[in-house]
Short mmCIF file of C-alpha atoms in Angstrom, two decimals:
data_model
loop_
_atom_site.label_atom_id
_atom_site.label_comp_id
_atom_site.label_asym_id
_atom_site.label_seq_id
_atom_site.Cartn_x
_atom_site.Cartn_y
_atom_site.Cartn_z
CA UNK A 173 17.22 -70.29 -13.44
CA UNK A 174 16.56 -73.42 -15.45
CA UNK A 175 19.28 -74.28 -17.98
CA UNK A 176 18.67 -73.18 -21.54
CA UNK A 177 17.53 -76.19 -23.60
CA UNK A 178 20.27 -77.24 -25.99
CA UNK A 179 17.93 -78.49 -28.71
CA UNK A 180 16.32 -76.06 -31.16
CA UNK A 181 13.02 -77.13 -32.78
CA UNK A 182 12.96 -77.97 -36.48
CA UNK A 183 10.89 -75.76 -38.76
CA UNK A 184 9.21 -76.23 -42.13
CA UNK A 185 11.47 -75.45 -45.07
CA UNK A 186 10.79 -71.90 -46.21
CA UNK A 187 10.89 -72.96 -49.85
CA UNK A 188 7.52 -74.65 -49.49
CA UNK A 189 5.80 -71.23 -49.49
CA UNK A 190 3.14 -72.50 -47.08
CA UNK A 191 1.55 -69.61 -45.15
CA UNK A 192 0.39 -71.94 -42.37
CA UNK A 193 3.85 -73.43 -42.07
CA UNK A 194 5.39 -69.96 -42.12
CA UNK A 195 3.15 -68.84 -39.26
CA UNK A 196 4.02 -71.90 -37.19
CA UNK A 197 7.66 -71.41 -37.98
CA UNK A 198 7.55 -67.79 -36.86
CA UNK A 199 5.69 -68.73 -33.70
CA UNK A 200 8.29 -71.36 -32.88
CA UNK A 201 11.12 -68.89 -33.36
CA UNK A 202 9.42 -66.25 -31.24
CA UNK A 203 8.65 -68.72 -28.46
CA UNK A 204 12.28 -69.84 -28.37
CA UNK A 205 13.57 -66.27 -28.30
CA UNK A 206 11.11 -65.38 -25.53
CA UNK A 207 12.36 -68.30 -23.44
CA UNK A 208 15.93 -67.05 -23.72
CA UNK A 209 14.78 -63.51 -22.97
CA UNK A 210 13.20 -64.64 -19.68
CA UNK A 211 16.40 -66.47 -18.77
CA UNK A 212 18.50 -63.39 -19.53
CA UNK A 213 16.20 -61.24 -17.37
CA UNK A 214 16.79 -63.59 -14.44
CA UNK A 215 20.52 -63.50 -15.04
CA UNK A 216 20.43 -59.70 -15.07
CA UNK A 217 18.77 -59.62 -11.64
CA UNK A 218 21.45 -61.88 -10.21
CA UNK A 219 24.20 -59.79 -11.81
CA UNK A 220 22.69 -56.65 -10.24
CA UNK A 221 22.67 -58.36 -6.84
CA UNK A 222 26.34 -59.26 -7.18
CA UNK A 223 27.16 -55.67 -8.16
CA UNK A 224 25.23 -54.34 -5.16
CA UNK A 225 27.05 -56.73 -2.84
CA UNK A 226 30.50 -55.63 -3.96
CA UNK A 227 29.46 -51.97 -3.82
CA UNK A 228 28.10 -52.35 -0.29
CA UNK A 229 30.62 -54.76 1.23
CA UNK A 230 32.68 -51.88 2.63
CA UNK A 231 29.71 -50.72 4.68
CA UNK A 232 30.20 -51.96 8.24
CA UNK A 233 26.48 -51.69 8.88
CA UNK A 234 25.50 -53.95 5.98
CA UNK A 235 22.66 -56.28 6.85
CA UNK A 236 23.98 -59.75 6.11
CA UNK A 237 20.57 -61.41 6.11
CA UNK A 238 19.47 -59.37 3.08
CA UNK A 239 22.14 -60.91 0.91
CA UNK A 240 20.20 -64.10 0.17
CA UNK A 241 16.94 -62.39 -0.88
CA UNK A 242 17.18 -63.12 -4.61
CA UNK A 243 19.92 -65.73 -4.84
CA UNK A 244 19.43 -68.65 -7.17
CA UNK A 245 18.17 -71.70 -5.27
CA UNK A 246 21.45 -73.61 -5.29
CA UNK A 247 23.39 -70.41 -4.52
CA UNK A 248 20.98 -69.59 -1.72
CA UNK A 249 21.41 -73.06 -0.24
CA UNK A 250 25.21 -72.72 -0.24
CA UNK A 251 24.97 -69.20 1.10
CA UNK A 252 22.61 -70.16 3.93
CA UNK A 253 24.76 -73.18 4.83
CA UNK A 254 27.87 -71.03 4.99
CA UNK A 255 26.16 -68.32 7.04
CA UNK A 256 24.64 -70.91 9.35
CA UNK A 257 28.06 -72.43 10.00
CA UNK A 258 29.48 -69.02 10.82
CA UNK A 259 26.57 -68.34 13.15
CA UNK A 260 27.09 -71.67 14.90
CA UNK A 261 30.76 -70.87 15.38
CA UNK A 262 29.77 -67.47 16.71
CA UNK A 263 27.31 -69.05 19.12
CA UNK A 264 30.03 -71.33 20.44
CA UNK A 265 32.36 -68.37 20.90
CA UNK A 266 29.65 -66.39 22.65
CA UNK A 267 28.93 -69.34 24.93
CA UNK A 268 32.58 -69.60 25.88
CA UNK A 269 32.78 -65.84 26.41
CA UNK A 270 29.69 -65.96 28.64
CA UNK A 271 31.31 -68.61 30.81
CA UNK A 272 34.47 -66.54 31.15
CA UNK A 273 32.39 -63.49 32.07
CA UNK A 274 30.51 -65.53 34.67
CA UNK A 275 33.83 -66.46 36.22
CA UNK A 276 34.82 -62.79 36.37
CA UNK A 277 31.49 -61.94 37.94
CA UNK A 278 32.03 -64.72 40.49
CA UNK A 279 35.38 -63.19 41.40
CA UNK A 280 33.76 -59.77 41.60
CA UNK A 281 31.09 -61.22 43.90
CA UNK A 282 33.88 -62.05 46.34
CA UNK A 283 35.00 -58.42 46.33
CA UNK A 284 31.41 -57.26 46.76
CA UNK A 285 30.87 -59.60 49.68
CA UNK A 286 34.00 -58.33 51.40
CA UNK A 287 32.90 -54.72 51.03
CA UNK A 288 29.30 -55.33 52.05
CA UNK A 289 30.45 -57.18 55.18
CA UNK A 290 32.65 -54.33 56.31
CA UNK A 291 31.65 -52.80 59.66
CA UNK A 292 30.99 -49.46 57.96
CA UNK A 293 28.80 -50.93 55.22
CA UNK A 294 25.54 -50.89 57.18
CA UNK A 295 24.27 -47.50 55.85
CA UNK A 296 24.46 -48.86 52.30
CA UNK A 297 22.91 -52.30 52.75
CA UNK A 298 19.32 -51.26 52.00
CA UNK A 299 17.59 -48.46 50.11
CA UNK A 300 17.67 -45.06 51.83
CA UNK A 301 14.58 -44.56 54.01
CA UNK A 302 13.79 -41.17 52.58
CA UNK A 303 10.49 -40.64 54.41
CA UNK A 304 11.60 -42.18 57.68
CA UNK A 305 14.70 -39.99 57.83
CA UNK A 306 12.85 -36.93 56.56
CA UNK A 307 15.15 -36.48 53.57
CA UNK A 308 12.60 -34.48 51.55
CA UNK A 309 15.13 -33.20 49.00
CA UNK A 310 16.86 -36.57 48.44
CA UNK A 311 15.36 -37.22 45.01
CA UNK A 312 16.18 -33.69 43.95
CA UNK A 313 19.86 -34.32 44.65
CA UNK A 314 20.13 -38.02 43.71
CA UNK A 315 19.03 -39.02 40.21
CA UNK A 316 19.50 -42.76 40.58
CA UNK A 317 19.37 -44.24 44.11
CA UNK A 318 21.37 -47.44 44.63
CA UNK A 319 22.12 -49.83 47.52
CA UNK A 320 23.79 -53.18 48.16
CA UNK A 321 20.56 -55.20 48.44
CA UNK A 322 19.42 -54.00 45.02
CA UNK A 323 22.80 -54.94 43.56
CA UNK A 324 22.73 -58.35 45.22
CA UNK A 325 19.25 -59.13 43.91
CA UNK A 326 20.23 -58.13 40.39
CA UNK A 327 23.38 -60.26 40.57
CA UNK A 328 21.29 -63.29 41.55
CA UNK A 329 18.46 -62.67 39.04
CA UNK A 330 17.58 -65.67 36.86
CA UNK A 331 14.96 -64.04 34.63
CA UNK A 332 17.40 -62.27 32.32
CA UNK A 333 17.11 -58.93 34.12
CA UNK A 334 20.47 -59.35 35.84
CA UNK A 335 23.84 -57.88 35.05
CA UNK A 336 25.36 -58.80 31.68
CA UNK A 337 28.95 -58.04 32.53
CA UNK A 338 31.13 -57.19 35.49
CA UNK A 339 31.53 -53.53 34.60
CA UNK A 340 27.80 -52.99 35.16
CA UNK A 341 28.11 -54.25 38.73
CA UNK A 342 31.22 -52.17 39.28
CA UNK A 343 29.37 -49.03 38.14
CA UNK A 344 26.46 -49.65 40.54
CA UNK A 345 28.73 -50.28 43.53
CA UNK A 346 30.54 -47.01 42.88
CA UNK A 347 27.16 -45.30 42.52
CA UNK A 348 26.19 -46.37 46.06
CA UNK A 349 29.18 -44.57 47.49
CA UNK A 350 29.05 -41.60 45.13
CA UNK A 351 25.41 -40.95 46.03
CA UNK A 352 26.22 -41.00 49.75
CA UNK A 353 29.16 -38.63 49.26
CA UNK A 354 27.11 -36.31 47.09
CA UNK A 355 24.13 -35.99 49.43
CA UNK A 356 26.04 -35.85 52.72
CA UNK A 357 28.50 -33.19 53.79
CA UNK A 358 32.20 -34.10 53.83
CA UNK A 359 32.26 -34.04 57.62
CA UNK A 360 29.20 -36.26 57.87
CA UNK A 361 29.91 -39.79 59.12
CA UNK A 362 28.08 -41.38 56.16
CA UNK A 363 30.19 -39.36 53.72
CA UNK A 364 33.41 -40.45 55.48
CA UNK A 365 32.29 -44.10 55.58
CA UNK A 366 31.35 -44.04 51.89
CA UNK A 367 34.66 -42.46 50.88
CA UNK A 368 36.66 -44.98 52.89
CA UNK A 369 34.80 -47.99 51.49
CA UNK A 370 35.07 -46.60 47.96
CA UNK A 371 38.85 -46.43 48.28
CA UNK A 372 39.01 -50.02 49.53
CA UNK A 373 36.67 -51.14 46.75
CA UNK A 374 38.77 -49.43 44.06
CA UNK A 375 41.92 -51.12 45.36
CA UNK A 376 40.34 -54.55 45.05
CA UNK A 377 38.84 -53.66 41.66
CA UNK A 378 42.28 -52.75 40.30
CA UNK A 379 43.40 -56.30 41.04
CA UNK A 380 40.59 -57.71 38.92
CA UNK A 381 40.69 -55.06 36.19
CA UNK A 382 43.50 -56.64 34.06
CA UNK A 383 41.42 -59.80 33.65
CA UNK A 384 38.36 -57.73 32.76
CA UNK A 385 40.31 -55.72 30.19
CA UNK A 386 41.78 -58.89 28.68
CA UNK A 387 38.32 -60.42 28.31
CA UNK A 388 36.92 -57.28 26.73
CA UNK A 389 39.79 -57.17 24.26
CA UNK A 390 39.28 -60.82 23.42
CA UNK A 391 35.57 -60.23 22.84
CA UNK A 392 36.29 -57.37 20.44
CA UNK A 393 38.81 -59.49 18.53
CA UNK A 394 36.36 -62.37 18.25
CA UNK A 395 33.66 -60.04 16.98
CA UNK A 396 36.03 -58.67 14.34
CA UNK A 397 36.99 -62.22 13.37
CA UNK A 398 33.33 -63.21 13.13
CA UNK A 399 32.54 -60.26 10.85
CA UNK A 400 35.56 -61.10 8.71
CA UNK A 401 34.53 -64.75 8.43
CA UNK A 402 30.98 -63.76 7.53
CA UNK A 403 32.16 -61.41 4.82
CA UNK A 404 34.63 -63.99 3.52
CA UNK A 405 31.84 -66.56 3.32
CA UNK A 406 29.66 -64.07 1.45
CA UNK A 407 32.44 -63.20 -0.96
CA UNK A 408 33.04 -66.88 -1.69
CA UNK A 409 29.31 -67.37 -2.33
CA UNK A 410 29.08 -64.42 -4.69
CA UNK A 411 32.30 -65.39 -6.46
CA UNK A 412 30.83 -68.82 -7.16
CA UNK A 413 27.58 -67.20 -8.17
CA UNK A 414 29.40 -64.90 -10.62
CA UNK A 415 31.20 -67.89 -12.12
CA UNK A 416 27.92 -69.79 -12.58
CA UNK A 417 26.28 -66.76 -14.15
CA UNK A 418 29.18 -66.42 -16.57
CA UNK A 419 28.72 -70.04 -17.63
CA UNK A 420 24.97 -69.58 -18.05
CA UNK A 421 25.45 -66.42 -20.08
CA UNK A 422 27.83 -68.31 -22.36
CA UNK A 423 25.24 -71.06 -22.71
CA UNK A 424 22.52 -68.53 -23.52
CA UNK A 425 24.83 -66.87 -26.03
CA UNK A 426 25.41 -70.20 -27.76
CA UNK A 427 21.66 -70.74 -27.99
CA UNK A 428 21.20 -67.28 -29.45
CA UNK A 429 23.90 -68.02 -32.00
CA UNK A 430 22.06 -71.19 -32.86
CA UNK A 431 18.89 -69.21 -33.42
CA UNK A 432 20.82 -66.73 -35.50
CA UNK A 433 22.07 -69.48 -37.77
CA UNK A 434 18.54 -70.79 -38.16
CA UNK A 435 17.37 -67.29 -39.01
CA UNK A 436 20.05 -67.04 -41.68
CA UNK A 437 19.06 -70.40 -43.15
CA UNK A 438 15.34 -69.64 -43.19
CA UNK A 439 15.47 -66.08 -44.42
CA UNK A 440 15.46 -65.60 -48.15
CA UNK A 441 18.41 -63.88 -49.77
CA UNK A 442 18.09 -60.15 -50.13
CA UNK A 443 17.63 -59.07 -53.72
CA UNK A 444 19.99 -56.72 -55.52
CA UNK A 445 17.32 -54.03 -55.54
CA UNK A 446 16.79 -54.41 -51.80
CA UNK A 447 20.52 -54.08 -51.17
CA UNK A 448 20.60 -50.92 -53.29
CA UNK A 449 17.71 -49.38 -51.34
CA UNK A 450 19.30 -50.43 -48.05
CA UNK A 451 22.50 -48.65 -49.08
CA UNK A 452 20.51 -45.50 -49.86
CA UNK A 453 18.66 -45.73 -46.54
CA UNK A 454 22.00 -45.97 -44.69
CA UNK A 455 22.96 -42.56 -46.05
CA UNK A 456 19.84 -41.08 -44.42
CA UNK A 457 20.85 -42.10 -40.92
CA UNK A 458 22.13 -39.62 -38.37
CA UNK A 459 25.89 -39.79 -37.63
CA UNK A 460 25.18 -41.57 -34.36
CA UNK A 461 22.91 -44.19 -35.96
CA UNK A 462 25.32 -44.62 -38.86
CA UNK A 463 28.08 -45.44 -36.36
CA UNK A 464 25.83 -48.07 -34.79
CA UNK A 465 25.07 -49.52 -38.22
CA UNK A 466 28.78 -49.80 -39.01
CA UNK A 467 29.31 -51.55 -35.67
CA UNK A 468 26.71 -54.15 -36.74
CA UNK A 469 28.78 -54.78 -39.87
CA UNK A 470 31.99 -55.04 -37.82
CA UNK A 471 30.51 -57.68 -35.51
CA UNK A 472 30.63 -60.29 -38.27
CA UNK A 473 33.57 -58.86 -40.13
CA UNK A 474 36.66 -58.52 -37.87
CA UNK A 475 38.64 -56.82 -40.65
CA UNK A 476 36.07 -54.06 -41.07
CA UNK A 477 37.19 -50.82 -39.36
CA UNK A 478 33.94 -49.23 -38.19
CA UNK A 479 35.71 -46.34 -36.48
CA UNK A 480 38.02 -45.39 -39.34
CA UNK A 481 37.79 -41.84 -40.72
CA UNK A 482 36.84 -43.18 -44.14
CA UNK A 483 34.79 -46.35 -44.42
CA UNK A 484 34.17 -48.27 -47.63
CA UNK A 485 31.08 -50.43 -47.07
CA UNK A 486 30.42 -53.01 -49.75
CA UNK A 487 26.79 -54.08 -49.28
CA UNK A 488 27.15 -56.97 -51.74
CA UNK A 489 30.01 -58.42 -49.67
CA UNK A 490 27.95 -58.73 -46.48
CA UNK A 491 26.38 -61.99 -45.38
CA UNK A 492 22.62 -62.40 -45.17
CA UNK A 493 22.50 -62.13 -41.38
CA UNK A 494 24.31 -58.79 -41.41
CA UNK A 495 22.07 -57.48 -44.19
CA UNK A 496 18.91 -58.40 -42.31
CA UNK A 497 20.22 -56.87 -39.09
CA UNK A 498 21.04 -53.68 -40.97
CA UNK A 499 17.59 -53.64 -42.51
CA UNK A 500 15.84 -53.94 -39.17
CA UNK A 501 18.11 -51.36 -37.55
CA UNK A 502 17.64 -48.83 -40.37
CA UNK A 503 13.87 -49.30 -40.26
CA UNK A 504 13.76 -48.66 -36.55
CA UNK A 505 16.13 -45.68 -36.69
CA UNK A 506 14.21 -43.97 -39.47
CA UNK A 507 10.87 -44.77 -37.88
CA UNK A 508 11.90 -43.24 -34.56
CA UNK A 509 13.03 -40.04 -36.21
CA UNK A 510 10.03 -40.09 -38.54
CA UNK A 511 12.19 -38.75 -41.33
CA UNK A 512 10.73 -40.55 -44.26
CA UNK A 513 7.85 -43.02 -44.43
CA UNK A 514 8.69 -43.41 -48.08
CA UNK A 515 12.22 -44.50 -47.21
CA UNK A 516 10.89 -47.13 -44.81
CA UNK A 517 8.45 -48.43 -47.41
CA UNK A 518 11.14 -48.53 -50.05
CA UNK A 519 13.18 -50.94 -47.92
CA UNK A 520 10.21 -53.28 -47.55
CA UNK A 521 9.04 -53.29 -51.21
CA UNK A 522 10.39 -56.07 -53.41
CA UNK A 523 10.94 -55.52 -57.11
CA UNK A 524 9.38 -58.84 -58.15
CA UNK A 525 6.15 -59.83 -59.88
CA UNK A 526 2.89 -60.34 -58.00
CA UNK A 527 3.11 -64.16 -57.97
CA UNK A 528 6.51 -64.18 -56.32
CA UNK A 529 5.27 -61.59 -53.83
CA UNK A 530 2.43 -63.82 -52.71
CA UNK A 531 4.72 -66.83 -52.26
CA UNK A 532 7.43 -65.00 -50.32
CA UNK A 533 5.38 -62.52 -48.27
CA UNK A 534 4.98 -64.85 -45.29
CA UNK A 535 8.67 -65.74 -45.26
CA UNK A 536 9.71 -62.06 -45.35
CA UNK A 537 7.50 -61.31 -42.37
CA UNK A 538 9.03 -64.25 -40.50
CA UNK A 539 12.55 -63.04 -41.21
CA UNK A 540 11.74 -59.46 -40.21
CA UNK A 541 10.04 -60.43 -36.96
CA UNK A 542 12.49 -63.12 -35.90
CA UNK A 543 15.65 -61.19 -36.74
CA UNK A 544 14.30 -58.12 -34.96
CA UNK A 545 13.50 -60.17 -31.85
CA UNK A 546 16.84 -61.94 -31.96
CA UNK A 547 18.66 -58.62 -32.18
CA UNK A 548 16.81 -57.19 -29.20
CA UNK A 549 17.47 -60.28 -27.08
CA UNK A 550 21.08 -60.47 -28.20
CA UNK A 551 21.69 -56.95 -26.89
CA UNK A 552 20.87 -58.17 -23.40
CA UNK A 553 23.59 -60.79 -23.54
CA UNK A 554 26.16 -58.54 -25.19
#
């Protein structure tokens, strides 16, 4: 979001009574308020994103890449840089882990070679010749055939179809023997050979297993560390983002206060008759709307107790800004409830002669429109 401009345009003095100048003045005010409104809308979107992040950060399945979807440009750049660094660190860790796993697989290959070169290994070297041996029910008994040549080819594969870790090879070697023991009777020579080689294989595997378990534990710890680092980086990004938003909201608030002061300076003073009618209109509000009206008074009068059981509101003691805000609020409240069109008109009518009406009509419309817009935009900041 672009920073809110610190300068506020100068307007024609309202005392000139120039309708053209009044219209330009009103247009300038409205344009300035609209600019701030757009900025506040953008801030709101970023605030919502921060809220969603902190609500979702406990979800282990959170998609990290979604986090930068609506970040402010400079926040997004920092966020992407931080995430990229974490990903690079992760890639280095994964590379090192892959090398360690390759070493384990190399050691396993030694075990596999010893088993496959055993004198009783010949029945398991190649796929079972089902047709040649007339084993018509083989595929009914064995769900997944396996043999040493298939394992060897997969271990040596360079196209990415090979084994990813040593436990996959271990499982296939066991499957070779388990299949043979399952299909052949216990007294069958193949069953006996498979059982014997399986026992030898398991003995050798137990020697390698501690290293495998250590590597698996290390991989899990590194993954946890990576997730922690990623979340920490995200939290730092959103913390900085929240701080920047707070500063920008303060800046927008200052600009709105500047507009408010200009509104006060440009708006004519409310007449005694208008104040009297405003006081009457306040009594026609619902309890809820009356509470809101008293809160408007309290905003610019710290000593005013809006929530007290008995409230003494001196209309004449209020500043012009508060009076105009009350006027707009009362108009809206009564209009929504459609209680009294006469009451709304009575607030707008001025008890002055026709000449004064013509000179001040444009300025009253400016004050009404600008104060109403300023109030609506101010609510977004507050």
